[in-house]
Coordinates of C-alpha atoms and ligand atoms in Angstrom, one line a residue:
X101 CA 11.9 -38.0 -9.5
X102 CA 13.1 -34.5 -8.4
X103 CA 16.2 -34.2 -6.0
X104 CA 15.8 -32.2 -3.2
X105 CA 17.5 -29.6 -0.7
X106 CA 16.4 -28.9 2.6
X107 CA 17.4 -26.1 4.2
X108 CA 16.5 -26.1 7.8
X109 CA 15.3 -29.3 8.2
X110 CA 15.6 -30.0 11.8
X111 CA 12.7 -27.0 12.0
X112 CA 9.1 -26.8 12.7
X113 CA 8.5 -26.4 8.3
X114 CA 11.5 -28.7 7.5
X115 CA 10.3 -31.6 9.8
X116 CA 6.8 -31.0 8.0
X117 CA 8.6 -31.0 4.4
X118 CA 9.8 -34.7 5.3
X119 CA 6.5 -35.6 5.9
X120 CA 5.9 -35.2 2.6
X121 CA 8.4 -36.2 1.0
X122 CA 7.7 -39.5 2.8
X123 CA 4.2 -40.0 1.9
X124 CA 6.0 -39.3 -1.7
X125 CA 9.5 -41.3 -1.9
X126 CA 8.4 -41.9 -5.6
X127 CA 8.2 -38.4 -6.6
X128 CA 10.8 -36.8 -4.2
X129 CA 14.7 -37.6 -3.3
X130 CA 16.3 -35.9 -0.5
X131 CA 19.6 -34.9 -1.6
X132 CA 20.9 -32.9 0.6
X133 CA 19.9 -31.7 4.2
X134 CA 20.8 -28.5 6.1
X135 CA 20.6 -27.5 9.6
X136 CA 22.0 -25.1 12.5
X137 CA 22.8 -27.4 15.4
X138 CA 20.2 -29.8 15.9
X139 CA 22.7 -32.9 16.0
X140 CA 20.1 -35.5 16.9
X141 CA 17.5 -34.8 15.2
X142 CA 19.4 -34.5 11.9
X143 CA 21.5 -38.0 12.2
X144 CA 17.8 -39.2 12.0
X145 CA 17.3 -37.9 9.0
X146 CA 19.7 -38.9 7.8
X147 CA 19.4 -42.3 8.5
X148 CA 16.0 -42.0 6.9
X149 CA 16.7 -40.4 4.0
X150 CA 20.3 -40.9 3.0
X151 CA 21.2 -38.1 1.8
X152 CA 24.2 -37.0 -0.6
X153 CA 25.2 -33.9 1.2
X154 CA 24.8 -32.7 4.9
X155 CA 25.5 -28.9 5.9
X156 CA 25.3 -28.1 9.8
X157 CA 25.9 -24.4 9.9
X158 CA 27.5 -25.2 13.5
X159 CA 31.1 -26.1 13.0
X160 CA 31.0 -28.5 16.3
X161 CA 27.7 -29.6 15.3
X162 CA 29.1 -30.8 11.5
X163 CA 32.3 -32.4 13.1
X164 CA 29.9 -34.9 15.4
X165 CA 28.0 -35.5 11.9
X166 CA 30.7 -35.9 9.8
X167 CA 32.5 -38.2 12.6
X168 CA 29.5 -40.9 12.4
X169 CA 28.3 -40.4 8.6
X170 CA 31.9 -41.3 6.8
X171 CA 29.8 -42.5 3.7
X172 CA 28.3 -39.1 2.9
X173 CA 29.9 -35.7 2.2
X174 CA 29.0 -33.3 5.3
X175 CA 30.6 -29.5 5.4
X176 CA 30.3 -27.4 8.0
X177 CA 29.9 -23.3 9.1
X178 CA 27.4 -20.6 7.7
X179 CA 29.3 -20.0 4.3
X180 CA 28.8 -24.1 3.1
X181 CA 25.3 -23.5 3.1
X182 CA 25.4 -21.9 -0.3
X183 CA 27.3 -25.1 -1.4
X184 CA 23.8 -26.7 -1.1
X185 CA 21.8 -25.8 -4.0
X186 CA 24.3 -28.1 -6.5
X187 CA 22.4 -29.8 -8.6
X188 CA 19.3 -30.0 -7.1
X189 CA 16.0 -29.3 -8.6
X190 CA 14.1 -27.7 -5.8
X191 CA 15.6 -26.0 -2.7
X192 CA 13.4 -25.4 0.1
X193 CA 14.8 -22.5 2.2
X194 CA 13.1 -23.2 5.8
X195 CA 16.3 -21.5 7.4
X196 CA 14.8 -19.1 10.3
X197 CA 15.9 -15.7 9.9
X198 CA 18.2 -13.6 7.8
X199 CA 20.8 -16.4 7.9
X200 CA 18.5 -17.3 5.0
X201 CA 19.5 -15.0 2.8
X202 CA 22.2 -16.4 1.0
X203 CA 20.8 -19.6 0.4
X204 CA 17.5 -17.0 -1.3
X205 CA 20.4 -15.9 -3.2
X206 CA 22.3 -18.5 -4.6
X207 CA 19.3 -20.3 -5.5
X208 CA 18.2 -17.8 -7.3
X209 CA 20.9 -16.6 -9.3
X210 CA 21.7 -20.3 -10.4
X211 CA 18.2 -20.5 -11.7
X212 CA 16.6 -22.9 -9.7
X213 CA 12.9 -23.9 -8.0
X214 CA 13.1 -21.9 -4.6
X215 CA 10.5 -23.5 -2.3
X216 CA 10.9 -19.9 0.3
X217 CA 9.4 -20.2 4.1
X218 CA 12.1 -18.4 4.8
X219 CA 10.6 -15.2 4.3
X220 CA 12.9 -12.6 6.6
X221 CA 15.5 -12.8 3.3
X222 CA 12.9 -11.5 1.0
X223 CA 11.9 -8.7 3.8
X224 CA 15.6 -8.1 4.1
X225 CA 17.3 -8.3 0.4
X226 CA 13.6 -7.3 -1.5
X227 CA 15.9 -5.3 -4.1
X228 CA 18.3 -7.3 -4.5
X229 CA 16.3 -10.4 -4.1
X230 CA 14.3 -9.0 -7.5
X231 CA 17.4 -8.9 -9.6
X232 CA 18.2 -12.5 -8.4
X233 CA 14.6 -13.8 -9.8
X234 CA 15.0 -12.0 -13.1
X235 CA 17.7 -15.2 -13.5
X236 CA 16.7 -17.7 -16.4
X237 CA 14.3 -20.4 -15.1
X238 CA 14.4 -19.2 -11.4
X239 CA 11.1 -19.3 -9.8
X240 CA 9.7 -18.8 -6.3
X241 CA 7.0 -20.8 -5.0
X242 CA 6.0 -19.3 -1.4
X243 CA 5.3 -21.8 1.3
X244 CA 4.1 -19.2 4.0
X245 CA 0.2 -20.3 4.1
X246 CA -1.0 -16.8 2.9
X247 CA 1.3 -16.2 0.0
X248 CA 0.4 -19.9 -1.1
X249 CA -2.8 -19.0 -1.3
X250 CA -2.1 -15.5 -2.9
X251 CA -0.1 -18.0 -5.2
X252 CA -3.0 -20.7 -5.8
X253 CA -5.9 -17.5 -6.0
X254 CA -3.8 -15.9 -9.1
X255 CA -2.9 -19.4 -10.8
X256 CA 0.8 -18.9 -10.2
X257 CA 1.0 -15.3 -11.7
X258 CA 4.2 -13.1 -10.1
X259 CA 4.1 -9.7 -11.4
X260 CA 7.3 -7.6 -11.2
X261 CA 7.5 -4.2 -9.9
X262 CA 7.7 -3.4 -13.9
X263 CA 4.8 -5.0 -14.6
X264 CA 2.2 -5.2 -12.2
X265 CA -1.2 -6.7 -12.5
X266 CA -3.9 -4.3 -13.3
X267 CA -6.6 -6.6 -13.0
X268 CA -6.0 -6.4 -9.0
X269 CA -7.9 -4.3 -6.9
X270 CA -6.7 -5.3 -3.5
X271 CA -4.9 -8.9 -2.0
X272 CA -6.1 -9.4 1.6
X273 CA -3.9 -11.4 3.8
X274 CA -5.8 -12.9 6.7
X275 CA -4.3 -13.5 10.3
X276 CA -5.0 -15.3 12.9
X277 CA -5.0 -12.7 15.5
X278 CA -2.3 -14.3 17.9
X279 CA -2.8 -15.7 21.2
X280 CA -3.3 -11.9 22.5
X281 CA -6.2 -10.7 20.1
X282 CA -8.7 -8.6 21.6
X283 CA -6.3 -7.8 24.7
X284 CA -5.8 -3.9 25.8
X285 CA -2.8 -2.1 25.8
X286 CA -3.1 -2.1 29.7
X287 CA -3.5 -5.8 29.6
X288 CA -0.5 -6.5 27.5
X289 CA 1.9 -5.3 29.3
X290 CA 1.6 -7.7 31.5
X291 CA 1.9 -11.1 29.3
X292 CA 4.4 -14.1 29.4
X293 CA 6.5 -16.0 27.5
X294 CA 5.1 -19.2 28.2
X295 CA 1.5 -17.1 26.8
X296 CA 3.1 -15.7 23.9
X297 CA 4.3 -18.9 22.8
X298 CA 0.8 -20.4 22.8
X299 CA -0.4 -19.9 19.6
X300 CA -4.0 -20.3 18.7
X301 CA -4.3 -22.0 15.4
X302 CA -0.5 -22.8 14.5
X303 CA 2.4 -24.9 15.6
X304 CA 5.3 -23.3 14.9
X305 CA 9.2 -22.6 15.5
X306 CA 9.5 -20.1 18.5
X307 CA 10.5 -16.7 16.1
X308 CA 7.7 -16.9 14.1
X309 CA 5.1 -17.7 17.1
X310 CA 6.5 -14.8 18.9
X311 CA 6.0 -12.5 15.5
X312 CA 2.7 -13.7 15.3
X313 CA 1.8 -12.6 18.8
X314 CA 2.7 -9.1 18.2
X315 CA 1.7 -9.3 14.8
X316 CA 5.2 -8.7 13.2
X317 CA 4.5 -11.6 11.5
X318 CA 1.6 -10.3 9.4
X319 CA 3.7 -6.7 8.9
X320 CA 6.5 -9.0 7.3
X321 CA 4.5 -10.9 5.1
X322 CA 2.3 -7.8 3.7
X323 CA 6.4 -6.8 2.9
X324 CA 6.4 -10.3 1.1
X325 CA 3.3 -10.1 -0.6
X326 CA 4.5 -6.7 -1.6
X327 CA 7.6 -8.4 -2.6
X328 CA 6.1 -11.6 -4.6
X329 CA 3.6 -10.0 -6.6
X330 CA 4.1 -6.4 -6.9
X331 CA 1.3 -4.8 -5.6
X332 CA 1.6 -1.4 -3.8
X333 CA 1.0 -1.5 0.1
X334 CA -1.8 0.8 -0.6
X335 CA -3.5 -2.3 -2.1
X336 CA -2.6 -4.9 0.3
X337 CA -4.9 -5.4 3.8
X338 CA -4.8 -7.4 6.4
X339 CA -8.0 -8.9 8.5
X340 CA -7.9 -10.8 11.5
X341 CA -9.8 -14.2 10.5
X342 CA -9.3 -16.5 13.8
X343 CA -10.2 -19.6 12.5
X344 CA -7.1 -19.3 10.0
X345 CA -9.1 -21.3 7.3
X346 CA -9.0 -18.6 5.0
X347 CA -5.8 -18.6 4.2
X348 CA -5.9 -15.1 1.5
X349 CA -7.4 -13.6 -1.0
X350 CA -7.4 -11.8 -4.2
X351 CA -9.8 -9.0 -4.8
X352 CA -9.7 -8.1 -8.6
X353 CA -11.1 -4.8 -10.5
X354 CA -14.8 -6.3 -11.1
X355 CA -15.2 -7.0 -7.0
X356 CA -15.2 -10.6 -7.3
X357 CA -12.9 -11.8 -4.3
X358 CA -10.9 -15.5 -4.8
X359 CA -10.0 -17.0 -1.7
X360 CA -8.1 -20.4 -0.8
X361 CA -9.2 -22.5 2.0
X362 CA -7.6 -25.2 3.9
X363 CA -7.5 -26.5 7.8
X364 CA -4.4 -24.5 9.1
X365 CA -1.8 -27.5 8.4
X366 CA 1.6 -26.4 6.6
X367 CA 2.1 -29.5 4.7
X368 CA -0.4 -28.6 2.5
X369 CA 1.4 -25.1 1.2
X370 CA 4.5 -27.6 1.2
X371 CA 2.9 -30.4 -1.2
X372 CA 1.6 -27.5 -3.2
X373 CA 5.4 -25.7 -3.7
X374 CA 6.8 -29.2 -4.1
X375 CA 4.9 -30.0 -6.9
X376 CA 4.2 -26.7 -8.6
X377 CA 2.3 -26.8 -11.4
X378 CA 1.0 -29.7 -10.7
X379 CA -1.3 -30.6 -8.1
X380 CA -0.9 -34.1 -6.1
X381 CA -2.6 -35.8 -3.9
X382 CA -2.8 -35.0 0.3
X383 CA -3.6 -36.6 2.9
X384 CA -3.7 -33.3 4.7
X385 CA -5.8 -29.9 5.4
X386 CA -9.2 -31.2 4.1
X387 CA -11.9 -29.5 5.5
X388 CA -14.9 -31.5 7.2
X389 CA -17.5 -28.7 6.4
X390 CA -20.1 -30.2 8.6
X391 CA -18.0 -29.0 11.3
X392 CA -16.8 -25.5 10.5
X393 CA -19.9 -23.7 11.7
X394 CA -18.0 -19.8 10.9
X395 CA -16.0 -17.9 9.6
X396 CA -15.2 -14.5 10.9
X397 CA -13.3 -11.7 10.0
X398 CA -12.3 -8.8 11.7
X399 CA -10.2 -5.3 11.7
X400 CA -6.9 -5.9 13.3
X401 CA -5.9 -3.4 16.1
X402 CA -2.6 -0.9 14.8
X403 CA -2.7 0.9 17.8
X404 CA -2.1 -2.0 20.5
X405 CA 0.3 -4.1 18.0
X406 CA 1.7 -1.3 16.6
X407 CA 4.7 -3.6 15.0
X408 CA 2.2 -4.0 11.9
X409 CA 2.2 -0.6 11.4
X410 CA 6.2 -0.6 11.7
X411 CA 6.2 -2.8 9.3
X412 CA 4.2 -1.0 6.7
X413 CA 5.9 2.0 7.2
X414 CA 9.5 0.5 6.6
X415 CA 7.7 -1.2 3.6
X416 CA 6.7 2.3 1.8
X417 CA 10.4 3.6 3.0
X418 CA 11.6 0.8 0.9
X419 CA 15.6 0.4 -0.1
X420 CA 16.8 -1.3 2.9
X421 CA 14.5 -0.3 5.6
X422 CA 12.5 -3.9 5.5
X423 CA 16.0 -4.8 6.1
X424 CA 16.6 -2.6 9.5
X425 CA 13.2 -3.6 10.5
X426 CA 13.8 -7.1 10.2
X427 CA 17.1 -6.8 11.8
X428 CA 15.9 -5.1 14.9
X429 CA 13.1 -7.5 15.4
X430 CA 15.3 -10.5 15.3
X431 CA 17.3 -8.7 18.1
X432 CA 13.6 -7.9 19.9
X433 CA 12.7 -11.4 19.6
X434 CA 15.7 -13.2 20.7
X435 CA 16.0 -10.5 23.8
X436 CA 12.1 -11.5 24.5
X437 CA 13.1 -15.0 24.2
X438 CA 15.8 -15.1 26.7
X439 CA 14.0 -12.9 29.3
X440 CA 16.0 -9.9 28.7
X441 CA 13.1 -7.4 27.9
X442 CA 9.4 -7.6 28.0
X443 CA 6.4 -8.3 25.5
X444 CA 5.6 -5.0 25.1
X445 CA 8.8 -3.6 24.6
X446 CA 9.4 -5.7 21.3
X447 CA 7.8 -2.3 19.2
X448 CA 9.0 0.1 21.3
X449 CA 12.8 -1.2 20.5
X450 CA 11.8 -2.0 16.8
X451 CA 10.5 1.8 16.9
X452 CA 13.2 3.0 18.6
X453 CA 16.0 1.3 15.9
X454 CA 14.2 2.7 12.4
X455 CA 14.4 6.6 14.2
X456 CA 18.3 5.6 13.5
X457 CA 17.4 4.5 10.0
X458 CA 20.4 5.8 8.0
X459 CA 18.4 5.7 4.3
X460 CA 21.4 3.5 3.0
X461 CA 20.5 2.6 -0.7
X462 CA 19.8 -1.3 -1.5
X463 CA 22.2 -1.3 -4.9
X464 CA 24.8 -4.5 -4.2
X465 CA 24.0 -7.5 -2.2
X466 CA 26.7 -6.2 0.5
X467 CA 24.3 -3.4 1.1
X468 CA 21.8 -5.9 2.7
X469 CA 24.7 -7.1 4.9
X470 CA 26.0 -3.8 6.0
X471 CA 22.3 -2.6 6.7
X472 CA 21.6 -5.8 8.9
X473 CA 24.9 -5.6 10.6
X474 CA 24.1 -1.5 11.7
X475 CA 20.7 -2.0 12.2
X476 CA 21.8 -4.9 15.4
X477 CA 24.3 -2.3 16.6
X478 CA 22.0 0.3 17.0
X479 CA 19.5 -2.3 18.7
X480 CA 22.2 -3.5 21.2
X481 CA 23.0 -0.1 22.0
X482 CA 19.7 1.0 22.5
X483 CA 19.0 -1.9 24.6
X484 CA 22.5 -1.6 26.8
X485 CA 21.1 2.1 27.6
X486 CA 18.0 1.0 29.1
Ligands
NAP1283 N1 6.6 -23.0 11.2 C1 5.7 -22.5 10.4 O1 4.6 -23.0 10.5 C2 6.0 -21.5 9.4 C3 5.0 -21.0 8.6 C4 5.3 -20.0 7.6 C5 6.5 -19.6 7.4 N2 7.5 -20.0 8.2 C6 8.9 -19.5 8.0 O2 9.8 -20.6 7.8 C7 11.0 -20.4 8.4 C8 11.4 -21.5 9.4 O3 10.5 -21.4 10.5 P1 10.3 -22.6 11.5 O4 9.1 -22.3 12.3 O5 10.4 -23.9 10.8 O6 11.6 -22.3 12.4 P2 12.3 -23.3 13.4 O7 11.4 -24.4 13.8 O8 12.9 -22.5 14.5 O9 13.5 -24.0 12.5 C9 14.5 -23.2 12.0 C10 15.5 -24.1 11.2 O10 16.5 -23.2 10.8 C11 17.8 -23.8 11.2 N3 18.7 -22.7 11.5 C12 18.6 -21.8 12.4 N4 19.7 -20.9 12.3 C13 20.4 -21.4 11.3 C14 21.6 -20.9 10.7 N5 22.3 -19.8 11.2 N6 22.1 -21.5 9.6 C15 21.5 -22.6 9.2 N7 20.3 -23.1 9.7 C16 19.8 -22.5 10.7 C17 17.5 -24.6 12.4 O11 18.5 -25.5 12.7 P3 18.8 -26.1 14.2 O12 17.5 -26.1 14.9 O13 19.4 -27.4 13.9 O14 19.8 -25.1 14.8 C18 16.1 -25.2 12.0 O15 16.3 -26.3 11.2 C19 10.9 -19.0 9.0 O16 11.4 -18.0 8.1 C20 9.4 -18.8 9.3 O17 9.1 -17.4 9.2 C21 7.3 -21.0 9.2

């Protein structure tokens, strides 16, 4: 039986991490359970899965919890959640955003199993992040689809930057495309909300549907794959698959290509992390091959998403660039998300916000902070001016 902590389990990956751990009560214990407000949804989980430990990141949010739930320990405000790795054996970080990045940390540096959705705190803290995994028996297992399937296509090897593969000739991730694939420049300016948050293939929490509509989504995960397994951005390329059963692959010296394929359903990156080495039975993403009648691939379009090109180049700038581009594009998002500015302008702000980049060094974990923190100010301002 292995204990578990979930962070962010009132979101679109945590909700899908209880499925499995319910279709496995034998094999998994929820120990502790994390979340941002999400009062109702959380007391039933807890009810459910009776947790030790309960951390609501919302002080008023933990009060309400810790009022009905006298039986269990609950703590409240941002700075508890690092009390929630304990004793655990596996921590799944499904936090959304760089509030995730202490959890990454602490997980990390006290040697544990990091199950990581949350993949903004590997954008953000990459360097310090890599001195973090160098810790005795700490291990990441990716649960974003594409890096599981990076993960699953290399039989769980992570190269360093040290020591990277040389049997690699190229990983490719594959994306879906987003609800606005194929759409002109002149055509996106004029798209909603309501569109953007229609996603094709996925269901997902609405940051990361948004970053896959602009494709910010795939820019931060080449960062990741960059991140996970050492290879230079040179060698990692992306192409637009819409049917999003392809979930990767690994191109290696001698041209073969391994790829992993799956019906676009997290769980099945979850079950995989959860029980990493091992492989356990699902109940979900099997493929009925009699009805997948293609598969296609295609070049994605740099010029009218230009936020994957953003992302590359804060990538190869390196130090804590990922960090200022991640930063302004949770500011972009959240703007778009509450009306303030339009679809089109996410890349022109995100743009806009790296001119300012200050080339701050990545040496301490405060550096990460400091970068994130001056990276929203410079986005505010930019945005107050216009
Ligand atoms: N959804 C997917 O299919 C998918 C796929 C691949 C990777 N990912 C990655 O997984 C992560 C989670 O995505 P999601 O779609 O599950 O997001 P989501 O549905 O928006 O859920 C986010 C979770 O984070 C919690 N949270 C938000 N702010 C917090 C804070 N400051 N402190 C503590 N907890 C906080 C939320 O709690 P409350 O709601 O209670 O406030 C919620 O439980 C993201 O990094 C995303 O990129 C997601």
């Amino acid at each position: 039986m292995k204990d578990v902590a979930l962070l962010g389990s009132t979101g679109s990956i945590g909700i899908q991490t209880l499925d499995v751990v319910r279709a496995n009560t034998d094999k998994f214990n929820i120990k502790v359970l994390a979340a941002g407000t999400s009062v109702e949804i959380i007391r039933n989980q807890i009810a459910e899965f009776r947790p030790e430990t309960v951390i609501m990141a919302d002080n008023d949010a933990g009060r309400l919890i810790k009022d009905q739930f006298t039986e269990i320990t609950v703590l409240s405000g941002q700075d508890a959640l690092k009390e929630s790795v304990g004793s655990s054996d596996i921590i799944v970080n499904a936090i959304v955003g760089f509030a995730g990045l202490p959890v990454t940390l602490t997980a990390l540096n006290e040697g544990k199993i990091l199950a990581l959705a949350n993949k903004e705190s590997l954008i953000a803290g990459g360097p310090i992040v890599q001195k973090a995994r160098m810790t005795k028996s700490a291990m990441i297992i990716p649960v974003d689809s594409e890096h599981s399937a990076l993960h699953q296509c290399l039989h769980g090897y992570q190269s360093t930057f040290n020591e990277p593969s040389q049997s690699i000739r190229q990983l490719i991730l594959t994306a879906s495309g987003g609800p606005f694939r194929g759409l002109t420049l002149q055509e996106l300016e004029k798209v909603t909300l309501d569109e953007a948050l229609m996603h094709p293939t996925w269901n997902m929490g609405p940051k990361i549907t948004i970053d896959s509509s602009t494709l910010m989504n795939k820019g931060l995960e080449v960062i990741e794959a960059h991140e996970l397994f050492g290879v230079p951005y040179s060698e990692i390329n992306v192409v637009v698959h819409p049917q999003s059963i392809v979930h990767s692959m690994v191109e290696f010296i001698d041209s073969s290509v391994i790829a992993q394929l799956s019906m676009p359903d997290m769980r099945l990156p979850i079950t995989y992390a959860l029980n990493y080495p091992n492989r356990n039975d699902s109940q979900w993403g099997s493929i009925n091959w009699h009805q997948i009648t293609k598969l296609e691939f295609e070049q994605p379009d740099f010029e009218s998403f230009a936020c994957l090109k953003l992302a590359y180049q804060a990538g190869e700038t390196g130090q804590t660039a990922p960090a200022w581009l991640n930063a302004a594009n949770e500011v972009a998002v959240e703007a778009f998300l509450q009306h303030q500015i339009m679809w089109v302008d996410i890349p022109h702000l995100i743009a806009d916000v790296l001119d300012n980049y200050d080339g701050r060094q990545a040496i301490e974990e405060n550096d990460i902070y400091e970068a994130d923190k001056q990276a929203r100010l410079v986005a505010r301002k930019i945005m107050e001016r216009k």
